[in-house]
Amino acid sequence: HYVLDGSANFDCPDRSEKMVNEAFGRVAKFATGLLEPDDPFHIADQEICTGELNYVGNDTAAMIPTPSELESFAQTFKAHMRSRNLHAYNSRPLLFIGNLGTTHHNFDSDMIVVETARSWVDRLKSENFISAVLHGTTNTHPDVLNRATDGCYKINVAGDFLRTLVNGLPNELKAVVTAEDTEPKRQMHLVRSDMDSMSSADEKQLERSLQAHSRSIMDNINSPELSAADFEYFRYKFYKFSDQEIDAVVDALLSQRVQLIAGNKEQLTDPNIDRVFSASLIEVSFDNKYRKIVDTLWNEGIRHFHIAVGDGRFVPRKFDGLEKISFIRSKYPAAVLHTHLMVENPHQRADGERSVIEQYATAGSNAIAVHKRAFDRPGDLRIAVELIRECGARAGLIVETSESPGESLYRSLTELELDWVVVMGVPVGFGGQIFDMSTLHRISAIRQFALRQQKPLLLEVDGGLTLEVLRHCSRAGAQMFAGWSIIRSTDNSELRRNIQNVQRLLDA
């Protein structure tokens, strides 16, 4: 977990849009400079500090950013990430810190506006900045912490907690820590050795104070508590293995890898198609650039296109693909268009309009895949599958990264007579994410099921593809590979070369 803080670089003579953007630009540039492109730390949570106590000109009151100002910061921050070849970080949900009127190591003032965090989050969530973080909580009233939880899904209570620790110390130690006119944390080192030699009674008293305060804070901000069963689970020693245990694990992994590599072309689960790449342009807006990219893909031999759809409820982002499908279908009638619906109840008609399934089938989808958890009622998945077929399209099921292959999945494939599965390589809803390697197990298990049943089944994998990942997915049994990052480029010649590299790998 990282806090990227460049707020010391905020220098803003006035609050004009130009000056604020330039000041935030310096903050964002410094923050992104704390990360190294070669560090393998893409799976890391980040708090981006826009500034807790930023001041404009000669103002004595700290600036409280507007939603539009923070949106500009988020866009600038992500642009700096891309310029430093740190694209992978942009795909991770980010937390951000801004001034909400709480004061560092002082008492509450009349400036507190913690409710503003909700408007920040609503404005920034499309930029993947999903939650504000409340800082500066020393001496903050519990009601302020509680009100902040609407938009701040994380609350830093370190200063508040430290105050309880100091107040719970024996009087002689507390006097040392509070003697100087400075923050208590700067004085704690003076009593560290004395704390190690406190009496049992003093230790117990301090422990009770901290426990009581912890319970109070957690109740106040609705923080989840660990149950007795949780404690037992987390007490397992995951990283302490004997040599014998390590050998057993390594042997099992090597055996599985050999099995994955052994599965080959002659055992494809869908005999009607070879291994093919399907261009997934979820992150490309529908404009002239999109049209030119499609033309380049087609001229390089790409015949399959993956169209993603999000309704803003099933996934946080809202994006449709009707214009994209209509364009490809009208210009390239022979194209094969697979549509991935991240949509709640896509079979339902609202206000006399056609259902989402009907809209995309009419627009030209050859195949439409849905999520099991997208339906309110158990029988609705079957209704949706039947509607897809009635519309003349192939019906498919999406298997998410959180799902394990097993009897429930196999029963659905059998009972619904499905012959197409999309196995997600990343959580749904966002492009450019890092591939979840457990996906290989899901692909391999579903492939083995299809071979046992002697049932034709197209295995498609979607998201997080690199050349190395694509090679592993192919060995595991996938035949269709949906992606964009693996070939993406702003240069048309490089885009062509990337496509050719992917196709050479699949041909091999």
Tab-separated table of C-alpha atoms in Angstrom, residues 83-447:
chain	number	residue	atom	x	y	z
A	83	SER	CA	3.916	9.172	-20.109
A	84	ARG	CA	6.138	7.201	-17.707
A	85	ASN	CA	4.980	3.842	-19.110
A	86	LEU	CA	3.046	3.055	-15.927
A	87	HIS	CA	-0.213	2.185	-17.695
A	88	ALA	CA	-0.829	-0.837	-15.464
A	89	TYR	CA	-1.233	1.360	-12.399
A	90	ASN	CA	-4.070	3.265	-14.080
A	91	SER	CA	-6.124	0.070	-14.237
A	92	ARG	CA	-6.097	-0.310	-10.461
A	93	PRO	CA	-8.815	1.436	-8.415
A	94	LEU	CA	-7.236	4.458	-6.729
A	95	LEU	CA	-7.935	6.267	-3.471
A	96	PHE	CA	-7.343	9.987	-3.187
A	97	ILE	CA	-6.764	12.498	-0.409
A	98	GLY	CA	-8.094	16.048	-0.410
A	99	ASN	CA	-8.855	18.677	2.217
A	100	LEU	CA	-12.320	18.271	3.728
A	101	GLY	CA	-11.848	20.810	6.489
A	102	THR	CA	-10.508	18.515	9.205
A	103	THR	CA	-7.355	19.997	10.665
A	104	HIS	CA	-4.114	18.237	11.363
A	105	HIS	CA	-3.383	17.884	15.065
A	106	ASN	CA	-5.837	20.583	16.074
A	107	PHE	CA	-9.489	20.783	17.021
A	108	ASP	CA	-12.400	20.869	14.587
A	109	SER	CA	-13.153	24.178	12.901
A	110	ASP	CA	-16.221	25.577	11.171
A	111	MET	CA	-14.731	24.582	7.799
A	112	ILE	CA	-15.530	20.862	8.012
A	113	VAL	CA	-17.370	19.724	4.865
A	114	VAL	CA	-16.849	15.946	4.881
A	115	GLU	CA	-20.084	15.493	2.899
A	116	THR	CA	-18.234	17.014	-0.077
A	117	ALA	CA	-16.419	13.679	-0.476
A	118	ARG	CA	-19.568	12.146	-1.990
A	119	SER	CA	-19.620	14.707	-4.831
A	120	TRP	CA	-15.905	14.069	-5.404
A	121	VAL	CA	-16.405	10.322	-5.709
A	122	ASP	CA	-19.419	10.681	-8.022
A	123	ARG	CA	-17.375	12.918	-10.325
A	124	LEU	CA	-14.133	10.914	-10.254
A	125	LYS	CA	-15.274	7.285	-10.288
A	126	SER	CA	-15.234	7.229	-14.095
A	127	GLU	CA	-11.512	8.073	-13.798
A	128	ASN	CA	-11.056	5.017	-11.522
A	129	PHE	CA	-10.588	7.263	-8.455
A	130	ILE	CA	-13.134	5.377	-6.369
A	131	SER	CA	-12.898	6.789	-2.844
A	132	ALA	CA	-11.740	9.799	-0.927
A	133	VAL	CA	-9.685	9.182	2.230
A	134	LEU	CA	-10.274	11.256	5.352
A	135	HIS	CA	-7.045	12.478	6.931
A	136	GLY	CA	-6.340	14.976	9.676
A	137	THR	CA	-8.608	13.266	12.203
A	138	THR	CA	-6.740	14.052	15.425
A	139	ASN	CA	-9.223	15.586	17.889
A	140	THR	CA	-12.010	15.196	15.328
A	141	HIS	CA	-15.498	14.640	16.741
A	142	PRO	CA	-16.873	11.086	16.248
A	143	ASP	CA	-19.875	12.515	14.392
A	144	VAL	CA	-17.513	13.923	11.746
A	145	LEU	CA	-15.968	10.497	11.206
A	146	ASN	CA	-19.392	8.916	10.857
A	147	ARG	CA	-20.623	11.536	8.371
A	148	ALA	CA	-17.472	11.134	6.300
A	149	THR	CA	-18.156	7.452	5.534
A	150	ASP	CA	-20.609	8.368	2.748
A	151	GLY	CA	-17.752	9.256	0.388
A	152	CYS	CA	-14.649	8.238	2.340
A	153	TYR	CA	-14.452	4.446	2.361
A	154	LYS	CA	-11.153	4.734	4.210
A	155	ILE	CA	-10.588	6.892	7.279
A	156	ASN	CA	-7.122	7.450	8.698
A	157	VAL	CA	-7.500	7.429	12.477
A	158	ALA	CA	-3.797	7.210	13.305
A	159	GLY	CA	-3.637	10.608	15.008
A	160	ASP	CA	-6.856	10.008	16.908
A	161	PHE	CA	-5.568	6.598	17.981
A	162	LEU	CA	-2.229	8.044	19.076
A	163	ARG	CA	-4.046	10.508	21.328
A	164	THR	CA	-5.683	7.584	23.150
A	165	LEU	CA	-2.317	5.853	23.486
A	166	VAL	CA	-0.731	8.986	24.974
A	167	ASN	CA	-3.640	9.527	27.379
A	168	GLY	CA	-3.369	5.904	28.501
A	169	LEU	CA	0.334	6.138	29.399
A	170	PRO	CA	1.425	6.391	33.044
A	171	ASN	CA	1.456	10.044	34.102
A	172	GLU	CA	5.249	10.345	34.197
A	173	LEU	CA	5.564	9.087	30.591
A	174	LYS	CA	2.638	11.147	29.364
A	175	ALA	CA	4.294	14.261	30.817
A	176	VAL	CA	7.436	13.603	28.739
A	177	VAL	CA	5.491	13.127	25.504
A	178	THR	CA	3.381	16.262	25.970
A	179	ALA	CA	6.060	18.510	27.470
A	180	GLU	CA	7.048	20.216	24.224
A	181	ASP	CA	4.728	22.333	22.074
A	182	THR	CA	4.853	19.871	19.209
A	183	GLU	CA	3.075	16.803	17.889
A	184	PRO	CA	3.101	13.881	20.382
A	185	LYS	CA	4.350	11.466	17.725
A	186	ARG	CA	7.590	13.455	17.533
A	187	GLN	CA	8.188	12.829	21.236
A	188	MET	CA	7.251	9.143	21.457
A	189	HIS	CA	10.814	7.971	20.901
A	190	LEU	CA	11.750	9.568	24.216
A	191	VAL	CA	9.646	7.092	26.194
A	192	ARG	CA	9.987	3.997	24.008
A	193	SER	CA	12.404	2.140	26.279
A	194	ASP	CA	10.383	3.126	29.370
A	195	MET	CA	7.240	1.680	27.780
A	196	ASP	CA	9.014	-1.670	27.449
A	197	SER	CA	9.466	-1.756	31.213
A	198	MET	CA	5.965	-0.633	32.278
A	199	SER	CA	4.295	-2.609	35.042
A	200	SER	CA	1.766	-5.288	34.151
A	201	ALA	CA	-1.017	-3.150	35.613
A	202	ASP	CA	-0.053	-0.159	33.438
A	203	GLU	CA	0.204	-2.371	30.355
A	204	LYS	CA	-3.259	-3.812	31.003
A	205	GLN	CA	-4.714	-0.337	31.519
A	206	LEU	CA	-3.191	0.903	28.266
A	207	GLU	CA	-4.384	-2.216	26.437
A	208	ARG	CA	-7.966	-1.724	27.707
A	209	SER	CA	-7.948	1.938	26.633
A	210	LEU	CA	-6.793	1.076	23.107
A	211	GLN	CA	-9.277	-1.791	22.787
A	212	ALA	CA	-12.180	0.372	23.944
A	213	HIS	CA	-11.225	3.147	21.538
A	214	SER	CA	-10.817	0.667	18.681
A	215	ARG	CA	-14.283	-0.738	19.290
A	216	SER	CA	-15.733	2.760	19.466
A	217	ILE	CA	-14.124	3.843	16.188
A	218	MET	CA	-15.085	0.658	14.347
A	219	ASP	CA	-18.696	0.926	15.509
A	220	ASN	CA	-18.818	4.595	14.596
A	221	ILE	CA	-17.578	4.172	11.017
A	222	ASN	CA	-19.211	0.755	10.469
A	223	SER	CA	-15.896	-0.997	9.989
A	224	PRO	CA	-16.170	-4.810	9.742
A	225	GLU	CA	-14.980	-6.822	12.718
A	226	LEU	CA	-13.218	-10.166	12.529
A	227	SER	CA	-15.189	-13.048	13.967
A	228	ALA	CA	-13.658	-15.857	16.007
A	229	ALA	CA	-13.601	-17.967	12.844
A	230	ASP	CA	-11.777	-15.167	11.000
A	231	PHE	CA	-9.129	-15.080	13.686
A	232	GLU	CA	-8.610	-18.831	13.415
A	233	TYR	CA	-8.265	-18.567	9.633
A	234	PHE	CA	-5.694	-15.771	9.723
A	235	ARG	CA	-3.649	-17.579	12.337
A	236	TYR	CA	-2.569	-20.142	9.759
A	237	LYS	CA	1.122	-19.779	8.880
A	238	PHE	CA	0.889	-19.540	5.107
A	239	TYR	CA	4.553	-18.813	4.476
A	240	LYS	CA	6.195	-21.344	6.801
A	241	PHE	CA	6.662	-24.551	4.815
A	242	SER	CA	9.059	-27.387	5.485
A	243	ASP	CA	11.421	-28.580	2.754
A	244	GLN	CA	9.227	-31.632	2.265
A	245	GLU	CA	6.120	-29.459	1.819
A	246	ILE	CA	7.928	-27.195	-0.639
A	247	ASP	CA	9.023	-30.209	-2.701
A	248	ALA	CA	5.441	-31.497	-2.786
A	249	VAL	CA	4.079	-28.143	-3.967
A	250	VAL	CA	6.759	-27.735	-6.642
A	251	ASP	CA	6.220	-31.277	-7.940
A	252	ALA	CA	2.479	-30.672	-8.195
A	253	LEU	CA	2.990	-27.395	-10.068
A	254	LEU	CA	5.490	-28.944	-12.477
A	255	SER	CA	3.097	-31.810	-13.150
A	256	GLN	CA	0.252	-29.379	-13.890
A	257	ARG	CA	2.485	-27.310	-16.180
A	258	VAL	CA	3.452	-30.412	-18.158
A	259	GLN	CA	-0.231	-31.274	-18.551
A	260	LEU	CA	-1.025	-27.761	-19.777
A	261	ILE	CA	1.780	-27.820	-22.322
A	262	ALA	CA	0.813	-31.318	-23.480
A	263	GLY	CA	-2.727	-30.274	-24.497
A	264	ASN	CA	-2.456	-29.289	-28.163
A	265	LYS	CA	-4.073	-28.396	-31.454
A	266	GLU	CA	-5.504	-31.790	-32.282
A	267	GLN	CA	-7.566	-31.611	-29.077
A	268	LEU	CA	-9.270	-28.252	-29.628
A	269	THR	CA	-12.685	-28.234	-27.985
A	270	ASP	CA	-14.328	-26.408	-30.905
A	271	PRO	CA	-13.375	-28.156	-34.149
A	272	ASN	CA	-15.052	-25.454	-36.239
A	273	ILE	CA	-12.491	-22.750	-35.471
A	274	ASP	CA	-8.728	-22.490	-35.108
A	275	ARG	CA	-6.985	-20.209	-32.624
A	276	VAL	CA	-7.983	-16.610	-33.435
A	277	PHE	CA	-7.518	-13.132	-32.025
A	278	SER	CA	-10.615	-11.025	-31.353
A	279	ALA	CA	-10.061	-7.256	-31.158
A	280	SER	CA	-11.682	-5.758	-28.056
A	281	LEU	CA	-11.816	-1.982	-28.466
A	282	ILE	CA	-13.541	-1.160	-25.174
A	283	GLU	CA	-11.146	1.726	-24.475
A	284	VAL	CA	-11.412	3.279	-27.968
A	285	SER	CA	-14.150	5.884	-28.401
A	286	PHE	CA	-16.348	5.625	-31.467
A	287	ASP	CA	-14.960	8.292	-33.796
A	288	ASN	CA	-12.783	8.540	-36.903
A	289	LYS	CA	-9.870	7.021	-34.983
A	290	TYR	CA	-12.001	3.948	-34.203
A	291	ARG	CA	-12.963	3.593	-37.875
A	292	LYS	CA	-9.328	3.800	-38.985
A	293	ILE	CA	-8.251	1.209	-36.392
A	294	VAL	CA	-10.960	-1.210	-37.556
A	295	ASP	CA	-9.806	-0.738	-41.159
A	296	THR	CA	-6.214	-1.515	-40.138
A	297	LEU	CA	-7.296	-4.618	-38.209
A	298	TRP	CA	-9.347	-5.889	-41.138
A	299	ASN	CA	-6.530	-5.283	-43.625
A	300	GLU	CA	-4.204	-7.273	-41.359
A	301	GLY	CA	-6.564	-10.261	-41.378
A	302	ILE	CA	-8.535	-9.722	-38.139
A	303	ARG	CA	-12.061	-11.038	-38.688
A	304	HIS	CA	-13.300	-11.325	-35.084
A	305	PHE	CA	-14.312	-8.391	-32.885
A	306	HIS	CA	-15.247	-8.416	-29.196
A	307	ILE	CA	-17.806	-5.740	-28.235
A	308	ALA	CA	-18.107	-4.954	-24.514
A	309	VAL	CA	-21.228	-3.330	-23.038
A	310	GLY	CA	-21.617	-1.886	-19.516
A	311	ASP	CA	-24.792	-0.431	-18.009
A	312	GLY	CA	-23.241	1.567	-15.132
A	313	ARG	CA	-24.921	-0.700	-12.587
A	314	PHE	CA	-23.568	-4.213	-13.119
A	315	VAL	CA	-20.181	-2.519	-13.583
A	316	PRO	CA	-19.417	1.066	-12.450
A	317	ARG	CA	-18.767	2.365	-15.962
A	318	LYS	CA	-21.411	2.835	-18.615
A	319	PHE	CA	-20.452	2.196	-22.230
A	320	ASP	CA	-22.355	0.840	-25.197
A	321	GLY	CA	-21.266	-0.657	-28.491
A	322	LEU	CA	-24.260	-0.266	-30.781
A	323	GLU	CA	-22.539	2.279	-33.034
A	324	LYS	CA	-19.393	0.160	-33.103
A	325	ILE	CA	-21.292	-2.990	-34.087
A	326	SER	CA	-23.382	-1.178	-36.705
A	327	PHE	CA	-20.268	0.328	-38.285
A	328	ILE	CA	-18.348	-2.959	-38.483
A	329	ARG	CA	-21.378	-4.903	-39.720
A	330	SER	CA	-22.193	-2.376	-42.454
A	331	LYS	CA	-18.608	-2.007	-43.723
A	332	TYR	CA	-17.446	-5.604	-43.217
A	333	PRO	CA	-20.448	-7.954	-43.499
A	334	ALA	CA	-18.213	-11.027	-43.050
A	335	ALA	CA	-16.963	-9.904	-39.631
A	336	VAL	CA	-17.699	-12.135	-36.625
A	337	LEU	CA	-18.983	-9.978	-33.763
A	338	HIS	CA	-19.051	-11.327	-30.206
A	339	THR	CA	-20.889	-9.134	-27.685
A	340	HIS	CA	-20.132	-9.274	-23.943
A	341	LEU	CA	-23.042	-7.873	-21.896
A	342	MET	CA	-22.067	-6.519	-18.475
A	343	VAL	CA	-25.692	-5.576	-17.959
A	344	GLU	CA	-28.316	-6.309	-15.324
A	345	ASN	CA	-31.286	-8.316	-16.640
A	346	PRO	CA	-30.375	-7.820	-20.334
A	347	HIS	CA	-33.455	-9.788	-21.425
A	348	GLN	CA	-35.974	-7.394	-19.892
A	349	ARG	CA	-37.861	-4.813	-21.927
A	350	ALA	CA	-38.297	-1.370	-20.350
A	351	ASP	CA	-40.929	1.220	-21.319
A	352	GLY	CA	-41.875	-0.613	-24.459
A	353	GLU	CA	-38.316	-0.612	-25.812
A	354	ARG	CA	-36.468	-3.658	-27.030
A	355	SER	CA	-34.293	-5.497	-24.514
A	356	VAL	CA	-30.519	-5.031	-24.589
A	357	ILE	CA	-30.192	-8.527	-26.071
A	358	GLU	CA	-32.605	-7.663	-28.887
A	359	GLN	CA	-30.862	-4.351	-29.586
A	360	TYR	CA	-27.453	-5.941	-29.997
A	361	ALA	CA	-28.730	-8.898	-31.972
A	362	THR	CA	-30.513	-6.530	-34.366
A	363	ALA	CA	-27.384	-4.380	-34.686
A	364	GLY	CA	-25.486	-7.396	-36.011
A	365	SER	CA	-24.050	-9.481	-33.151
A	366	ASN	CA	-23.227	-13.037	-34.165
A	367	ALA	CA	-22.901	-14.114	-30.536
A	368	ILE	CA	-23.982	-12.659	-27.189
A	369	ALA	CA	-22.584	-13.714	-23.784
A	370	VAL	CA	-24.121	-12.927	-20.385
A	371	HIS	CA	-23.215	-13.246	-16.687
A	372	LYS	CA	-25.021	-15.642	-14.341
A	373	ARG	CA	-25.080	-13.034	-11.567
A	374	ALA	CA	-26.701	-10.429	-13.838
A	375	PHE	CA	-30.189	-11.837	-13.247
A	376	ASP	CA	-32.594	-11.188	-10.376
A	377	ARG	CA	-34.356	-14.571	-10.547
A	378	PRO	CA	-32.888	-18.069	-10.944
A	379	GLY	CA	-34.837	-18.906	-14.110
A	380	ASP	CA	-33.965	-15.697	-15.946
A	381	LEU	CA	-30.631	-16.991	-17.258
A	382	ARG	CA	-32.462	-19.635	-19.293
A	383	ILE	CA	-34.945	-17.022	-20.569
A	384	ALA	CA	-32.046	-14.814	-21.686
A	385	VAL	CA	-30.254	-17.690	-23.433
A	386	GLU	CA	-33.435	-18.650	-25.282
A	387	LEU	CA	-34.015	-15.026	-26.304
A	388	ILE	CA	-30.474	-14.794	-27.706
A	389	ARG	CA	-31.126	-17.861	-29.833
A	390	GLU	CA	-34.532	-16.590	-30.946
A	391	CYS	CA	-32.750	-13.474	-32.190
A	392	GLY	CA	-30.475	-15.672	-34.317
A	393	ALA	CA	-27.293	-15.310	-32.265
A	394	ARG	CA	-25.022	-17.769	-30.481
A	395	ALA	CA	-25.492	-17.746	-26.692
A	396	GLY	CA	-22.538	-17.777	-24.330
A	397	LEU	CA	-21.721	-17.636	-20.630
A	398	ILE	CA	-19.070	-15.473	-18.956
A	399	VAL	CA	-16.944	-17.024	-16.194
A	400	GLU	CA	-15.486	-14.355	-13.911
A	401	THR	CA	-12.171	-14.346	-12.067
A	402	SER	CA	-14.005	-14.895	-8.776
A	403	GLU	CA	-15.656	-18.118	-9.994
A	404	SER	CA	-14.290	-21.621	-9.602
A	405	PRO	CA	-15.057	-24.260	-12.231
A	406	GLY	CA	-17.219	-27.019	-10.816
A	407	GLU	CA	-20.545	-28.780	-10.900
A	408	SER	CA	-22.614	-25.574	-10.874
A	409	LEU	CA	-20.890	-24.256	-13.991
A	410	TYR	CA	-20.856	-27.629	-15.744
A	411	ARG	CA	-24.551	-28.135	-15.003
A	412	SER	CA	-25.371	-24.744	-16.544
A	413	LEU	CA	-23.370	-25.559	-19.685
A	414	THR	CA	-25.108	-28.911	-20.033
A	415	GLU	CA	-28.676	-27.895	-19.218
A	416	LEU	CA	-28.576	-24.753	-21.368
A	417	GLU	CA	-26.732	-26.603	-24.172
A	418	LEU	CA	-24.136	-23.852	-24.404
A	419	ASP	CA	-21.205	-24.204	-26.793
A	420	TRP	CA	-19.347	-20.972	-25.978
A	421	VAL	CA	-17.712	-19.764	-22.747
A	422	VAL	CA	-15.860	-16.496	-22.142
A	423	VAL	CA	-13.319	-16.922	-19.331
A	424	MET	CA	-12.359	-13.547	-17.863
A	425	GLY	CA	-8.649	-12.944	-17.330
A	426	VAL	CA	-9.350	-9.773	-15.331
A	427	PRO	CA	-12.233	-8.445	-13.206
A	428	VAL	CA	-14.995	-7.107	-15.451
A	429	GLY	CA	-15.561	-3.469	-16.326
A	430	PHE	CA	-12.137	-1.953	-16.993
A	431	GLY	CA	-9.516	-2.299	-19.705
A	432	GLY	CA	-5.750	-2.565	-19.292
A	433	GLN	CA	-5.713	-4.707	-16.142
A	434	ILE	CA	-3.134	-7.302	-15.102
A	435	PHE	CA	-3.953	-10.905	-16.018
A	436	ASP	CA	-5.085	-13.146	-13.163
A	437	MET	CA	-2.949	-16.297	-13.529
A	438	SER	CA	-5.603	-18.448	-11.826
A	439	THR	CA	-7.508	-18.036	-15.108
A	440	LEU	CA	-5.281	-20.744	-16.601
A	441	HIS	CA	-6.751	-23.254	-14.164
A	442	ARG	CA	-10.300	-22.238	-15.110
A	443	ILE	CA	-9.565	-22.600	-18.822
A	444	SER	CA	-7.889	-25.991	-18.360
A	445	ALA	CA	-10.695	-27.344	-16.137
A	446	ILE	CA	-13.453	-26.267	-18.533
A	447	ARG	CA	-11.503	-27.727	-21.447
